[in-house]
mmCIF file of C-alpha atoms in Angstrom:
data_model
loop_
_atom_site.group_PDB
_atom_site.id
_atom_site.type_symbol
_atom_site.label_atom_id
_atom_site.label_comp_id
_atom_site.label_asym_id
_atom_site.label_seq_id
_atom_site.Cartn_x
_atom_site.Cartn_y
_atom_site.Cartn_z
ATOM 1 C CA MET A 1 -1.645 1.635 -12.315
ATOM 2 C CA SER A 2 1.896 1.425 -13.460
ATOM 3 C CA GLU A 3 4.914 1.311 -11.257
ATOM 4 C CA ALA A 4 6.090 4.627 -12.709
ATOM 5 C CA GLU A 5 7.157 7.163 -10.126
ATOM 6 C CA THR A 6 7.184 10.914 -9.785
ATOM 7 C CA PRO A 7 10.645 11.853 -11.136
ATOM 8 C CA GLU A 8 11.210 14.562 -8.510
ATOM 9 C CA ARG A 9 11.216 11.943 -5.755
ATOM 10 C CA HIS A 10 14.271 10.287 -7.288
ATOM 11 C CA GLN A 11 16.468 13.341 -7.806
ATOM 12 C CA PRO A 12 19.817 13.093 -6.005
ATOM 13 C CA ASP A 13 19.075 16.179 -3.899
ATOM 14 C CA HIS A 14 15.555 15.097 -2.865
ATOM 15 C CA ARG A 15 15.217 14.123 0.803
ATOM 16 C CA VAL A 16 12.623 11.331 1.070
ATOM 17 C CA THR A 17 10.036 12.148 3.737
ATOM 18 C CA VAL A 18 7.255 10.340 5.555
ATOM 19 C CA GLU A 19 4.872 12.448 3.451
ATOM 20 C CA ASP A 20 6.378 10.971 0.245
ATOM 21 C CA VAL A 21 5.603 7.483 1.573
ATOM 22 C CA ARG A 22 2.080 8.503 2.629
ATOM 23 C CA GLN A 23 1.346 9.989 -0.781
ATOM 24 C CA LEU A 24 2.085 6.611 -2.359
ATOM 25 C CA MET A 25 0.122 4.559 0.164
ATOM 26 C CA GLY A 26 -2.937 6.815 0.191
ATOM 27 C CA ALA A 27 -4.850 5.015 -2.532
ATOM 28 C CA SER A 28 -3.972 1.440 -1.670
ATOM 29 C CA THR A 29 -6.473 -1.230 -2.676
ATOM 30 C CA PRO A 30 -5.980 -4.990 -3.010
ATOM 31 C CA HIS A 31 -5.774 -4.659 -6.795
ATOM 32 C CA PHE A 32 -2.846 -2.206 -6.688
ATOM 33 C CA ALA A 33 -1.259 -3.144 -3.356
ATOM 34 C CA LEU A 34 1.752 -4.991 -4.741
ATOM 35 C CA GLN A 35 2.571 -2.260 -7.278
ATOM 36 C CA LEU A 36 2.410 0.353 -4.511
ATOM 37 C CA ARG A 37 4.561 -1.854 -2.299
ATOM 38 C CA ASN A 38 7.245 -1.966 -4.993
ATOM 39 C CA ARG A 39 7.153 1.807 -5.476
ATOM 40 C CA ILE A 40 7.562 2.414 -1.747
ATOM 41 C CA GLN A 41 10.432 -0.107 -1.598
ATOM 42 C CA ARG A 42 12.296 1.737 -4.361
ATOM 43 C CA LEU A 43 11.620 5.052 -2.637
ATOM 44 C CA ILE A 44 13.122 4.014 0.722
ATOM 45 C CA ASP A 45 15.941 1.761 -0.545
ATOM 46 C CA GLY A 46 18.792 4.172 0.195
ATOM 47 C CA LEU A 47 17.556 5.398 3.571
ATOM 48 C CA PRO A 48 19.280 4.407 6.828
ATOM 49 C CA ALA A 49 17.542 1.946 9.166
ATOM 50 C CA GLY A 50 16.222 4.470 11.697
ATOM 51 C CA ASP A 51 15.005 7.075 9.204
ATOM 52 C CA PRO A 52 11.335 7.947 9.879
ATOM 53 C CA ALA A 53 10.425 7.617 6.174
ATOM 54 C CA ARG A 54 12.045 4.151 6.074
ATOM 55 C CA VAL A 55 10.234 3.044 9.235
ATOM 56 C CA GLU A 56 6.886 4.228 7.826
ATOM 57 C CA GLY A 57 7.687 2.658 4.447
ATOM 58 C CA GLU A 58 8.575 -0.724 5.936
ATOM 59 C CA ARG A 59 5.378 -0.721 7.992
ATOM 60 C CA GLU A 60 3.378 0.101 4.887
ATOM 61 C CA ILE A 61 5.194 -2.541 2.798
ATOM 62 C CA ALA A 62 4.109 -5.200 5.303
ATOM 63 C CA ARG A 63 0.491 -3.965 5.191
ATOM 64 C CA LEU A 64 0.433 -3.796 1.390
ATOM 65 C CA THR A 65 1.936 -7.272 1.059
ATOM 66 C CA GLU A 66 -0.808 -8.664 3.307
ATOM 67 C CA LEU A 67 -3.500 -6.709 1.457
ATOM 68 C CA GLY A 68 -2.201 -7.796 -1.947
ATOM 69 C CA LEU A 69 -1.983 -11.469 -1.033
ATOM 70 C CA SER A 70 -5.140 -11.834 1.046
ATOM 71 C CA GLY A 71 -7.363 -9.351 -0.736
ATOM 72 C CA GLU A 72 -10.187 -7.552 0.936
ATOM 73 C CA VAL A 73 -12.673 -9.352 3.149
ATOM 74 C CA ARG A 74 -16.039 -7.866 4.063
ATOM 75 C CA GLY A 75 -19.058 -8.872 6.077
ATOM 76 C CA HIS A 76 -18.880 -11.715 8.559
ATOM 77 C CA LEU A 77 -15.241 -12.453 7.698
ATOM 78 C CA GLY A 78 -14.161 -8.832 7.922
ATOM 79 C CA GLU A 79 -15.552 -6.024 10.001
ATOM 80 C CA GLU A 80 -17.779 -7.016 12.862
ATOM 81 C CA GLY A 81 -21.337 -5.725 12.511
ATOM 82 C CA LEU A 82 -21.414 -5.663 8.715
ATOM 83 C CA PRO A 83 -23.767 -8.119 7.064
ATOM 84 C CA PRO A 84 -22.101 -10.631 4.726
ATOM 85 C CA LEU A 85 -22.034 -9.741 1.059
ATOM 86 C CA ARG A 86 -24.579 -11.689 -0.947
ATOM 87 C CA SER A 87 -21.765 -13.174 -3.028
ATOM 88 C CA VAL A 88 -20.176 -14.547 0.150
ATOM 89 C CA GLN A 89 -23.397 -15.746 1.714
ATOM 90 C CA ASP A 90 -25.361 -17.098 -1.277
ATOM 91 C CA PRO A 91 -23.606 -19.758 -3.376
ATOM 92 C CA ARG A 92 -25.955 -18.973 -6.312
ATOM 93 C CA ALA A 93 -24.686 -15.365 -6.548
#
């Protein structure tokens, strides 16, 4: 994934919406989290502090930063009730 953006979102007359932010964050995975974070940051840069799209974007930036730096944890270290992955449990895997 590149950090390229949909050009329409950056037109001077385009009003950034919460939906614009959600479209970017929809496919977030640890591998692409930091690229998505950067795209959302550029998208909301000019918005005032209380703007709903900025609030949603800042919340998502925090989540993506955490996801990008910590990765994804499954099994006994992640969601309760899921068995540990073999690669986490068995040192020979």
